[in-house]
Amino acid sequence: MREEQKQPSLKRFFRKRWVFPAIYLSCAALIVAGALWFQAGKQENAGENDVAKNGTAQQENPAIPVNETVENIAMPVLDPNAVQVKTPFYDENASEQEQEAALVFYDHTYHPNQGIDLVRQDGKTFDVTASLSGTVTKAEKDPILGYVVEINHEQGVTTVYQSLADVKVEAGDTVKQGEVIGKAGQSEFNKEAGIHVHFEIRKDGKPVNPIDYVDKPLTALTDKAGDDAGTNNANVSEEKETTPSDETAPTENHPANETEQTPADDNTTAPSTNSQDQNQDTSSYKTPDASIGMARA
C-alpha cells in the first residue's frame, strides 16, 4: 500500500517544471567544476617543472658578481710620499738629458734602466709591498741584483722587485696588493742608488715605464698594447700606399734621371740628430748576463 502511494508522489515530483532544469544546472555545474580543477592541476605541475628547470640553469650558470673591486697599479711601498725616484726608466723617446739620467753604470758599461729605483729621502731601508695581487713566480737571491721577487698577474702583466735585503715570500705564494714581500737593500748592479728597490712592470715580457701606469688598472696596459698594434698596422698600410711603383712612368716636369744627377755628398742629406747618436750608443752597450733582468736588451 505504501509503495503504491510512493509511485504517484514521484510522478508528481518529476512533473514539476523546475525539477529537470535544476538537474541540468547541477550536472553542468559539476562538469565545469571538474574541468576547472583539472586545468588548475596542470598549471600547478607546469609551474613546478619551470621552477626545477630554472634552478638547474642557475646552478649551471652561476651569477657573476658585478661589484668586484678592480685593483689599480700601486707603488710598491706602504707610503708613496716617503720615497722618491733615484734612477728613472730609460725611455727611447725621451730627451738626451733624461736618457743619460736613466743609465746605470756597471762593469765599465752603461746600461739602460728598465724600471725605476725608489729610495727614502733619509736613505734608510723601508718595506717593499706587492704592487698588485698575484702569484709569486720567483723569490731568490742574486749575487749582482740582491734578492729578486717576481709576481705574475692577469693579462700577461708581471711585476719585478730587485735589490731587496730579504724576502718574506716564496715561489708559489699568493699575495695581496699591499702585502709586504721584503725590505729595500743594496745591489752590486746599482751601487750609486744606495738602499733602494728596483721596480719593474712588464707587459708580455716587455718593460714599460711604471710611472705611466701607477694608479691605473691593468686594462690601461692592455689598451696601450692594442693602440700600439693598431698604430703599427696603420703605418704599414700607409707605407704600402705611398710606396711608388717601379713601373710608374716619369713626368715631363720630373725626369727620371734627375735623381742620378744629384751628387752623393749633397748638403741636402739630413744630418744625424743627437737622439740618433744616443740610440746608436745605446745599441752598442755591452749586454750583461741574462740573469740581470734589469739590464736585458
PDB file of C-alpha atoms in Angstrom:
ATOM      1  CA  MET A   1       0.000   0.000   0.000  1.00  0.00           C
ATOM      2  CA  ARG A   2       2.850   2.338   0.828  1.00  0.00           C
ATOM      3  CA  GLU A   3       4.623   1.546  -2.459  1.00  0.00           C
ATOM      4  CA  GLU A   4       1.504   2.463  -4.394  1.00  0.00           C
ATOM      5  CA  GLN A   5       1.449   5.760  -2.560  1.00  0.00           C
ATOM      6  CA  LYS A   6       5.183   6.462  -3.311  1.00  0.00           C
ATOM      7  CA  GLN A   7       4.896   5.988  -7.056  1.00  0.00           C
ATOM      8  CA  PRO A   8       2.240   8.649  -7.561  1.00  0.00           C
ATOM      9  CA  SER A   9       4.265  11.035  -5.383  1.00  0.00           C
ATOM     10  CA  LEU A  10       7.479  10.575  -7.511  1.00  0.00           C
ATOM     11  CA  LYS A  11       5.480  11.107 -10.660  1.00  0.00           C
ATOM     12  CA  ARG A  12       4.033  14.238  -9.256  1.00  0.00           C
ATOM     13  CA  PHE A  13       7.559  15.399  -8.283  1.00  0.00           C
ATOM     14  CA  PHE A  14       9.018  14.933 -11.773  1.00  0.00           C
ATOM     15  CA  ARG A  15       6.011  16.625 -13.319  1.00  0.00           C
ATOM     16  CA  LYS A  16       7.003  19.894 -11.698  1.00  0.00           C
ATOM     17  CA  ARG A  17       8.580  22.376 -14.143  1.00  0.00           C
ATOM     18  CA  TRP A  18      11.632  23.293 -12.081  1.00  0.00           C
ATOM     19  CA  VAL A  19      12.853  19.713 -11.466  1.00  0.00           C
ATOM     20  CA  PHE A  20      14.586  18.982 -14.798  1.00  0.00           C
ATOM     21  CA  PRO A  21      16.172  22.469 -15.195  1.00  0.00           C
ATOM     22  CA  ALA A  22      17.556  22.094 -11.712  1.00  0.00           C
ATOM     23  CA  ILE A  23      19.010  18.704 -12.577  1.00  0.00           C
ATOM     24  CA  TYR A  24      20.571  20.079 -15.774  1.00  0.00           C
ATOM     25  CA  LEU A  25      22.111  23.029 -13.951  1.00  0.00           C
ATOM     26  CA  SER A  26      23.524  20.762 -11.262  1.00  0.00           C
ATOM     27  CA  CYS A  27      25.151  18.491 -13.851  1.00  0.00           C
ATOM     28  CA  ALA A  28      26.558  21.485 -15.733  1.00  0.00           C
ATOM     29  CA  ALA A  29      27.998  22.886 -12.520  1.00  0.00           C
ATOM     30  CA  LEU A  30      29.661  19.575 -11.732  1.00  0.00           C
ATOM     31  CA  ILE A  31      31.151  19.366 -15.233  1.00  0.00           C
ATOM     32  CA  VAL A  32      32.506  22.935 -15.112  1.00  0.00           C
ATOM     33  CA  ALA A  33      33.944  22.403 -11.637  1.00  0.00           C
ATOM     34  CA  GLY A  34      35.704  19.235 -12.788  1.00  0.00           C
ATOM     35  CA  ALA A  35      37.201  20.993 -15.825  1.00  0.00           C
ATOM     36  CA  LEU A  36      38.490  23.876 -13.701  1.00  0.00           C
ATOM     37  CA  TRP A  37      40.003  21.518 -11.170  1.00  0.00           C
ATOM     38  CA  PHE A  38      41.754  19.528 -13.918  1.00  0.00           C
ATOM     39  CA  GLN A  39      43.159  22.704 -15.555  1.00  0.00           C
ATOM     40  CA  ALA A  40      44.402  24.050 -12.218  1.00  0.00           C
ATOM     41  CA  GLY A  41      46.253  20.795 -11.615  1.00  0.00           C
ATOM     42  CA  LYS A  42      48.017  21.020 -14.975  1.00  0.00           C
ATOM     43  CA  GLN A  43      49.116  24.616 -14.332  1.00  0.00           C
ATOM     44  CA  GLU A  44      50.497  23.699 -10.942  1.00  0.00           C
ATOM     45  CA  ASN A  45      52.552  20.856 -12.399  1.00  0.00           C
ATOM     46  CA  ALA A  46      53.865  23.128 -15.163  1.00  0.00           C
ATOM     47  CA  GLY A  47      54.938  25.718 -12.562  1.00  0.00           C
ATOM     48  CA  GLU A  48      56.844  23.096 -10.587  1.00  0.00           C
ATOM     49  CA  ASN A  49      58.669  21.980 -13.742  1.00  0.00           C
ATOM     50  CA  ASP A  50      59.641  25.589 -14.572  1.00  0.00           C
ATOM     51  CA  VAL A  51      60.999  26.115 -11.075  1.00  0.00           C
ATOM     52  CA  ALA A  52      63.050  22.951 -11.336  1.00  0.00           C
ATOM     53  CA  LYS A  53      64.428  23.959 -14.738  1.00  0.00           C
ATOM     54  CA  ASN A  54      65.283  27.489 -13.606  1.00  0.00           C
ATOM     55  CA  GLY A  55      67.024  26.168 -10.524  1.00  0.00           C
ATOM     56  CA  THR A  56      69.156  23.828 -12.612  1.00  0.00           C
ATOM     57  CA  ALA A  57      70.024  26.625 -15.042  1.00  0.00           C
ATOM     58  CA  GLN A  58      71.093  28.897 -12.193  1.00  0.00           C
ATOM     59  CA  GLN A  59      73.319  26.190 -10.809  1.00  0.00           C
ATOM     60  CA  GLU A  60      74.948  25.590 -14.209  1.00  0.00           C
ATOM     61  CA  ASN A  61      75.447  29.338 -14.863  1.00  0.00           C
ATOM     62  CA  PRO A  62      76.280  30.977 -11.542  1.00  0.00           C
ATOM     63  CA  ALA A  63      75.881  34.733 -11.384  1.00  0.00           C
ATOM     64  CA  ILE A  64      78.995  36.847 -11.758  1.00  0.00           C
ATOM     65  CA  PRO A  65      79.409  39.483  -9.049  1.00  0.00           C
ATOM     66  CA  VAL A  66      79.194  42.942 -10.610  1.00  0.00           C
ATOM     67  CA  ASN A  67      80.662  44.824  -7.675  1.00  0.00           C
ATOM     68  CA  GLU A  68      84.022  43.051  -7.685  1.00  0.00           C
ATOM     69  CA  THR A  69      86.802  45.535  -6.860  1.00  0.00           C
ATOM     70  CA  VAL A  70      89.250  46.255  -9.673  1.00  0.00           C
ATOM     71  CA  GLU A  71      92.779  46.947  -8.438  1.00  0.00           C
ATOM     72  CA  ASN A  72      94.815  49.867  -9.669  1.00  0.00           C
ATOM     73  CA  ILE A  73      98.575  49.537 -10.023  1.00  0.00           C
ATOM     74  CA  ALA A  74     100.185  50.900  -6.846  1.00  0.00           C
ATOM     75  CA  MET A  75     103.669  51.972  -5.874  1.00  0.00           C
ATOM     76  CA  PRO A  76     105.500  49.083  -4.134  1.00  0.00           C
ATOM     77  CA  VAL A  77     105.732  50.870  -0.775  1.00  0.00           C
ATOM     78  CA  LEU A  78     103.459  51.478   2.203  1.00  0.00           C
ATOM     79  CA  ASP A  79     103.793  55.258   1.966  1.00  0.00           C
ATOM     80  CA  PRO A  80     104.429  56.547  -1.584  1.00  0.00           C
ATOM     81  CA  ASN A  81     105.079  60.044  -0.228  1.00  0.00           C
ATOM     82  CA  ALA A  82     108.083  58.787   1.757  1.00  0.00           C
ATOM     83  CA  VAL A  83     110.071  57.676  -1.336  1.00  0.00           C
ATOM     84  CA  GLN A  84     111.410  59.312  -4.465  1.00  0.00           C
ATOM     85  CA  VAL A  85     112.723  58.102  -7.819  1.00  0.00           C
ATOM     86  CA  LYS A  86     116.520  57.868  -7.758  1.00  0.00           C
ATOM     87  CA  THR A  87     117.016  56.365 -11.228  1.00  0.00           C
ATOM     88  CA  PRO A  88     114.158  56.795 -13.764  1.00  0.00           C
ATOM     89  CA  PHE A  89     113.037  54.469 -16.537  1.00  0.00           C
ATOM     90  CA  TYR A  90     115.035  54.648 -19.776  1.00  0.00           C
ATOM     91  CA  ASP A  91     112.661  55.913 -22.467  1.00  0.00           C
ATOM     92  CA  GLU A  92     113.839  55.754 -26.083  1.00  0.00           C
ATOM     93  CA  ASN A  93     111.648  58.759 -26.899  1.00  0.00           C
ATOM     94  CA  ALA A  94     112.956  60.913 -24.049  1.00  0.00           C
ATOM     95  CA  SER A  95     115.441  63.743 -24.360  1.00  0.00           C
ATOM     96  CA  GLU A  96     119.185  63.137 -24.281  1.00  0.00           C
ATOM     97  CA  GLN A  97     119.442  64.532 -20.767  1.00  0.00           C
ATOM     98  CA  GLU A  98     116.617  62.296 -19.493  1.00  0.00           C
ATOM     99  CA  GLN A  99     118.192  59.261 -21.133  1.00  0.00           C
ATOM    100  CA  GLU A 100     121.542  59.973 -19.505  1.00  0.00           C
ATOM    101  CA  ALA A 101     119.841  60.144 -16.095  1.00  0.00           C
ATOM    102  CA  ALA A 102     118.298  56.698 -16.748  1.00  0.00           C
ATOM    103  CA  LEU A 103     121.614  54.923 -17.348  1.00  0.00           C
ATOM    104  CA  VAL A 104     123.196  52.558 -14.803  1.00  0.00           C
ATOM    105  CA  PHE A 105     126.980  52.170 -14.815  1.00  0.00           C
ATOM    106  CA  TYR A 106     128.124  48.623 -14.077  1.00  0.00           C
ATOM    107  CA  ASP A 107     131.176  46.628 -15.126  1.00  0.00           C
ATOM    108  CA  HIS A 108     132.628  49.566 -17.092  1.00  0.00           C
ATOM    109  CA  THR A 109     129.467  49.764 -19.199  1.00  0.00           C
ATOM    110  CA  TYR A 110     126.318  51.908 -19.188  1.00  0.00           C
ATOM    111  CA  HIS A 111     123.015  50.029 -19.169  1.00  0.00           C
ATOM    112  CA  PRO A 112     119.509  51.466 -19.794  1.00  0.00           C
ATOM    113  CA  ASN A 113     117.349  51.200 -16.684  1.00  0.00           C
ATOM    114  CA  GLN A 114     114.296  49.037 -17.399  1.00  0.00           C
ATOM    115  CA  GLY A 115     112.424  50.091 -14.264  1.00  0.00           C
ATOM    116  CA  ILE A 116     112.577  52.760 -11.584  1.00  0.00           C
ATOM    117  CA  ASP A 117     114.761  52.817  -8.451  1.00  0.00           C
ATOM    118  CA  LEU A 118     112.989  54.103  -5.335  1.00  0.00           C
ATOM    119  CA  VAL A 119     114.798  55.429  -2.239  1.00  0.00           C
ATOM    120  CA  ARG A 120     113.776  57.057   1.016  1.00  0.00           C
ATOM    121  CA  GLN A 121     114.673  60.671   1.490  1.00  0.00           C
ATOM    122  CA  ASP A 122     116.594  59.818   4.662  1.00  0.00           C
ATOM    123  CA  GLY A 123     118.453  56.940   2.975  1.00  0.00           C
ATOM    124  CA  LYS A 124     117.068  54.283   5.349  1.00  0.00           C
ATOM    125  CA  THR A 125     115.526  50.943   4.444  1.00  0.00           C
ATOM    126  CA  PHE A 126     111.769  50.503   4.057  1.00  0.00           C
ATOM    127  CA  ASP A 127     109.156  47.806   3.495  1.00  0.00           C
ATOM    128  CA  VAL A 128     108.534  46.763  -0.103  1.00  0.00           C
ATOM    129  CA  THR A 129     104.958  45.730  -0.928  1.00  0.00           C
ATOM    130  CA  ALA A 130     103.212  43.956  -3.804  1.00  0.00           C
ATOM    131  CA  SER A 131     102.006  46.451  -6.369  1.00  0.00           C
ATOM    132  CA  LEU A 132      99.143  44.125  -7.375  1.00  0.00           C
ATOM    133  CA  SER A 133      97.646  40.888  -6.157  1.00  0.00           C
ATOM    134  CA  GLY A 134      99.085  37.842  -7.875  1.00  0.00           C
ATOM    135  CA  THR A 135     101.190  34.684  -7.662  1.00  0.00           C
ATOM    136  CA  VAL A 136     104.888  34.708  -6.798  1.00  0.00           C
ATOM    137  CA  THR A 137     106.866  33.003  -9.568  1.00  0.00           C
ATOM    138  CA  LYS A 138     110.367  33.834  -8.326  1.00  0.00           C
ATOM    139  CA  ALA A 139     111.878  34.662  -4.928  1.00  0.00           C
ATOM    140  CA  GLU A 140     115.615  34.129  -4.728  1.00  0.00           C
ATOM    141  CA  LYS A 141     118.939  35.850  -4.100  1.00  0.00           C
ATOM    142  CA  ASP A 142     121.060  37.052  -6.996  1.00  0.00           C
ATOM    143  CA  PRO A 143     124.752  37.888  -6.391  1.00  0.00           C
ATOM    144  CA  ILE A 144     124.504  41.053  -8.510  1.00  0.00           C
ATOM    145  CA  LEU A 145     120.881  42.182  -8.103  1.00  0.00           C
ATOM    146  CA  GLY A 146     120.288  41.206  -4.463  1.00  0.00           C
ATOM    147  CA  TYR A 147     117.077  39.383  -3.578  1.00  0.00           C
ATOM    148  CA  VAL A 148     114.675  39.281  -6.530  1.00  0.00           C
ATOM    149  CA  VAL A 149     110.906  38.713  -6.431  1.00  0.00           C
ATOM    150  CA  GLU A 150     108.690  38.320  -9.491  1.00  0.00           C
ATOM    151  CA  ILE A 151     104.886  38.277  -9.256  1.00  0.00           C
ATOM    152  CA  ASN A 152     102.621  37.170 -12.082  1.00  0.00           C
ATOM    153  CA  HIS A 153      99.286  38.949 -12.585  1.00  0.00           C
ATOM    154  CA  GLU A 154      96.438  38.792 -15.093  1.00  0.00           C
ATOM    155  CA  GLN A 155      96.557  39.766 -18.775  1.00  0.00           C
ATOM    156  CA  GLY A 156     100.266  38.998 -19.201  1.00  0.00           C
ATOM    157  CA  VAL A 157     101.449  41.537 -16.611  1.00  0.00           C
ATOM    158  CA  THR A 158     104.434  40.807 -14.337  1.00  0.00           C
ATOM    159  CA  THR A 159     105.931  42.999 -11.619  1.00  0.00           C
ATOM    160  CA  VAL A 160     109.606  42.662 -10.622  1.00  0.00           C
ATOM    161  CA  TYR A 161     111.246  43.753  -7.362  1.00  0.00           C
ATOM    162  CA  GLN A 162     115.060  43.776  -7.127  1.00  0.00           C
ATOM    163  CA  SER A 163     117.789  44.986  -4.724  1.00  0.00           C
ATOM    164  CA  LEU A 164     115.897  43.557  -1.739  1.00  0.00           C
ATOM    165  CA  ALA A 165     117.737  42.963   1.532  1.00  0.00           C
ATOM    166  CA  ASP A 166     115.466  39.999   2.332  1.00  0.00           C
ATOM    167  CA  VAL A 167     112.211  38.388   1.223  1.00  0.00           C
ATOM    168  CA  LYS A 168     109.108  37.253   3.091  1.00  0.00           C
ATOM    169  CA  VAL A 169     107.513  35.196   0.292  1.00  0.00           C
ATOM    170  CA  GLU A 170     108.295  32.049  -1.656  1.00  0.00           C
ATOM    171  CA  ALA A 171     107.632  30.908  -5.206  1.00  0.00           C
ATOM    172  CA  GLY A 172     104.053  29.685  -5.482  1.00  0.00           C
ATOM    173  CA  ASP A 173     102.676  32.001  -2.779  1.00  0.00           C
ATOM    174  CA  THR A 174      99.577  34.068  -3.474  1.00  0.00           C
ATOM    175  CA  VAL A 175      99.979  37.655  -2.327  1.00  0.00           C
ATOM    176  CA  LYS A 176      97.522  40.507  -1.946  1.00  0.00           C
ATOM    177  CA  GLN A 177      98.070  44.054  -3.068  1.00  0.00           C
ATOM    178  CA  GLY A 178      99.939  45.984  -0.372  1.00  0.00           C
ATOM    179  CA  GLU A 179     101.319  42.846   1.310  1.00  0.00           C
ATOM    180  CA  VAL A 180     104.942  43.217   2.462  1.00  0.00           C
ATOM    181  CA  ILE A 181     107.252  40.995   0.397  1.00  0.00           C
ATOM    182  CA  GLY A 182     110.649  42.208   1.672  1.00  0.00           C
ATOM    183  CA  LYS A 183     112.830  45.183   2.607  1.00  0.00           C
ATOM    184  CA  ALA A 184     114.786  47.565   0.404  1.00  0.00           C
ATOM    185  CA  GLY A 185     118.522  46.912   0.247  1.00  0.00           C
ATOM    186  CA  GLN A 186     121.602  47.394  -1.908  1.00  0.00           C
ATOM    187  CA  SER A 187     122.881  45.707  -5.057  1.00  0.00           C
ATOM    188  CA  GLU A 188     126.169  45.402  -6.889  1.00  0.00           C
ATOM    189  CA  PHE A 189     124.459  46.426 -10.098  1.00  0.00           C
ATOM    190  CA  ASN A 190     123.481  49.939  -8.980  1.00  0.00           C
ATOM    191  CA  LYS A 191     125.652  50.906  -6.037  1.00  0.00           C
ATOM    192  CA  GLU A 192     125.097  54.605  -6.674  1.00  0.00           C
ATOM    193  CA  ALA A 193     121.415  54.246  -5.744  1.00  0.00           C
ATOM    194  CA  GLY A 194     122.313  53.159  -2.206  1.00  0.00           C
ATOM    195  CA  ILE A 195     119.494  51.485  -0.263  1.00  0.00           C
ATOM    196  CA  HIS A 196     116.677  51.203  -2.777  1.00  0.00           C
ATOM    197  CA  VAL A 197     114.207  48.921  -4.503  1.00  0.00           C
ATOM    198  CA  HIS A 198     114.285  48.419  -8.248  1.00  0.00           C
ATOM    199  CA  PHE A 199     110.686  48.124  -9.517  1.00  0.00           C
ATOM    200  CA  GLU A 200     109.649  46.935 -12.990  1.00  0.00           C
ATOM    201  CA  ILE A 201     106.347  46.388 -14.776  1.00  0.00           C
ATOM    202  CA  ARG A 202     106.413  44.066 -17.781  1.00  0.00           C
ATOM    203  CA  LYS A 203     103.633  43.508 -20.300  1.00  0.00           C
ATOM    204  CA  ASP A 204     104.112  40.245 -22.205  1.00  0.00           C
ATOM    205  CA  GLY A 205     107.780  40.310 -21.197  1.00  0.00           C
ATOM    206  CA  LYS A 206     108.400  43.882 -22.383  1.00  0.00           C
ATOM    207  CA  PRO A 207     109.264  46.506 -19.726  1.00  0.00           C
ATOM    208  CA  VAL A 208     107.156  49.656 -19.544  1.00  0.00           C
ATOM    209  CA  ASN A 209     107.556  52.834 -17.530  1.00  0.00           C
ATOM    210  CA  PRO A 210     105.896  52.195 -14.137  1.00  0.00           C
ATOM    211  CA  ILE A 211     105.280  55.909 -13.622  1.00  0.00           C
ATOM    212  CA  ASP A 212     102.923  55.919 -16.623  1.00  0.00           C
ATOM    213  CA  TYR A 213     100.650  53.279 -15.081  1.00  0.00           C
ATOM    214  CA  VAL A 214     100.629  53.957 -11.332  1.00  0.00           C
ATOM    215  CA  ASP A 215      97.048  54.434 -10.055  1.00  0.00           C
ATOM    216  CA  LYS A 216      95.704  52.918 -13.296  1.00  0.00           C
ATOM    217  CA  PRO A 217      94.044  49.491 -13.831  1.00  0.00           C
ATOM    218  CA  LEU A 218      95.596  46.611 -15.762  1.00  0.00           C
ATOM    219  CA  THR A 219      93.309  47.426 -18.687  1.00  0.00           C
ATOM    220  CA  ALA A 220      95.420  50.553 -19.250  1.00  0.00           C
ATOM    221  CA  LEU A 221      98.330  48.296 -20.192  1.00  0.00           C
ATOM    222  CA  THR A 222      96.115  46.145 -22.416  1.00  0.00           C
ATOM    223  CA  ASP A 223      94.598  49.156 -24.176  1.00  0.00           C
ATOM    224  CA  LYS A 224      98.050  50.663 -24.710  1.00  0.00           C
ATOM    225  CA  ALA A 225      99.285  47.428 -26.294  1.00  0.00           C
ATOM    226  CA  GLY A 226      96.237  47.374 -28.588  1.00  0.00           C
ATOM    227  CA  ASP A 227      96.735  51.005 -29.577  1.00  0.00           C
ATOM    228  CA  ASP A 228     100.407  50.385 -30.396  1.00  0.00           C
ATOM    229  CA  ALA A 229      99.486  47.388 -32.556  1.00  0.00           C
ATOM    230  CA  GLY A 230      96.841  49.441 -34.372  1.00  0.00           C
ATOM    231  CA  THR A 231      99.297  52.283 -34.954  1.00  0.00           C
ATOM    232  CA  ASN A 232     101.907  49.899 -36.352  1.00  0.00           C
ATOM    233  CA  ASN A 233      99.367  48.346 -38.709  1.00  0.00           C
ATOM    234  CA  ALA A 234      98.283  51.802 -39.871  1.00  0.00           C
ATOM    235  CA  ASN A 235     101.872  52.799 -40.526  1.00  0.00           C
ATOM    236  CA  VAL A 236     102.457  49.654 -42.547  1.00  0.00           C
ATOM    237  CA  SER A 237      99.334  50.365 -44.617  1.00  0.00           C
ATOM    238  CA  GLU A 238     100.426  53.941 -45.249  1.00  0.00           C
ATOM    239  CA  GLU A 239     103.872  52.800 -46.343  1.00  0.00           C
ATOM    240  CA  LYS A 240     102.322  50.358 -48.791  1.00  0.00           C
ATOM    241  CA  GLU A 241     100.047  53.053 -50.209  1.00  0.00           C
ATOM    242  CA  THR A 242     102.774  55.691 -50.509  1.00  0.00           C
ATOM    243  CA  THR A 243     105.476  53.403 -51.931  1.00  0.00           C
ATOM    244  CA  PRO A 244     105.853  54.297 -55.646  1.00  0.00           C
ATOM    245  CA  SER A 245     105.676  51.541 -58.167  1.00  0.00           C
ATOM    246  CA  ASP A 246     108.762  50.717 -60.187  1.00  0.00           C
ATOM    247  CA  GLU A 247     106.649  50.785 -63.339  1.00  0.00           C
ATOM    248  CA  THR A 248     105.461  54.393 -62.844  1.00  0.00           C
ATOM    249  CA  ALA A 249     106.430  56.499 -65.853  1.00  0.00           C
ATOM    250  CA  PRO A 250     108.300  59.750 -65.103  1.00  0.00           C
ATOM    251  CA  THR A 251     106.567  63.038 -65.932  1.00  0.00           C
ATOM    252  CA  GLU A 252     107.972  65.828 -68.037  1.00  0.00           C
ATOM    253  CA  ASN A 253     108.486  68.169 -65.068  1.00  0.00           C
ATOM    254  CA  HIS A 254     110.333  65.496 -63.085  1.00  0.00           C
ATOM    255  CA  PRO A 255     112.586  63.487 -65.387  1.00  0.00           C
ATOM    256  CA  ALA A 256     113.715  60.079 -64.311  1.00  0.00           C
ATOM    257  CA  ASN A 257     117.437  60.923 -64.447  1.00  0.00           C
ATOM    258  CA  GLU A 258     117.135  63.898 -62.085  1.00  0.00           C
ATOM    259  CA  THR A 259     117.949  61.746 -59.083  1.00  0.00           C
ATOM    260  CA  GLU A 260     121.029  60.341 -60.754  1.00  0.00           C
ATOM    261  CA  GLN A 261     122.348  63.851 -61.227  1.00  0.00           C
ATOM    262  CA  THR A 262     122.217  64.595 -57.506  1.00  0.00           C
ATOM    263  CA  PRO A 263     125.716  64.234 -56.010  1.00  0.00           C
ATOM    264  CA  ALA A 264     126.234  61.790 -53.233  1.00  0.00           C
ATOM    265  CA  ASP A 265     127.780  64.446 -50.981  1.00  0.00           C
ATOM    266  CA  ASP A 266     124.903  66.892 -51.431  1.00  0.00           C
ATOM    267  CA  ASN A 267     124.343  69.103 -48.383  1.00  0.00           C
ATOM    268  CA  THR A 268     120.614  68.373 -48.531  1.00  0.00           C
ATOM    269  CA  THR A 269     121.238  64.992 -46.919  1.00  0.00           C
ATOM    270  CA  ALA A 270     119.621  65.092 -43.431  1.00  0.00           C
ATOM    271  CA  PRO A 271     122.302  65.095 -40.684  1.00  0.00           C
ATOM    272  CA  SER A 272     122.000  62.598 -37.871  1.00  0.00           C
ATOM    273  CA  THR A 273     120.475  64.076 -34.710  1.00  0.00           C
ATOM    274  CA  ASN A 274     121.733  63.719 -31.181  1.00  0.00           C
ATOM    275  CA  SER A 275     118.951  61.320 -30.349  1.00  0.00           C
ATOM    276  CA  GLN A 276     120.006  59.069 -33.202  1.00  0.00           C
ATOM    277  CA  ASP A 277     123.587  59.140 -31.969  1.00  0.00           C
ATOM    278  CA  GLN A 278     122.324  58.292 -28.499  1.00  0.00           C
ATOM    279  CA  ASN A 279     120.346  55.368 -29.867  1.00  0.00           C
ATOM    280  CA  GLN A 280     123.460  54.125 -31.659  1.00  0.00           C
ATOM    281  CA  ASP A 281     125.405  54.413 -28.408  1.00  0.00           C
ATOM    282  CA  THR A 282     122.635  52.577 -26.588  1.00  0.00           C
ATOM    283  CA  SER A 283     122.683  49.765 -29.123  1.00  0.00           C
ATOM    284  CA  SER A 284     126.425  49.400 -28.528  1.00  0.00           C
ATOM    285  CA  TYR A 285     126.026  48.813 -24.803  1.00  0.00           C
ATOM    286  CA  LYS A 286     127.513  45.645 -23.505  1.00  0.00           C
ATOM    287  CA  THR A 287     124.731  43.178 -22.776  1.00  0.00           C
ATOM    288  CA  PRO A 288     125.215  41.598 -19.308  1.00  0.00           C
ATOM    289  CA  ASP A 289     124.334  38.102 -18.308  1.00  0.00           C
ATOM    290  CA  ALA A 290     120.708  37.059 -18.859  1.00  0.00           C
ATOM    291  CA  SER A 291     120.207  36.766 -15.107  1.00  0.00           C
ATOM    292  CA  ILE A 292     120.386  40.544 -14.843  1.00  0.00           C
ATOM    293  CA  GLY A 293     116.717  41.196 -15.560  1.00  0.00           C
ATOM    294  CA  MET A 294     117.072  44.933 -15.135  1.00  0.00           C
ATOM    295  CA  ALA A 295     119.653  45.284 -17.890  1.00  0.00           C
ATOM    296  CA  ARG A 296     118.302  42.986 -20.541  1.00  0.00           C
ATOM    297  CA  ALA A 297     118.437  44.379 -24.032  1.00  0.00           C
TER     298      ALA A 297
END
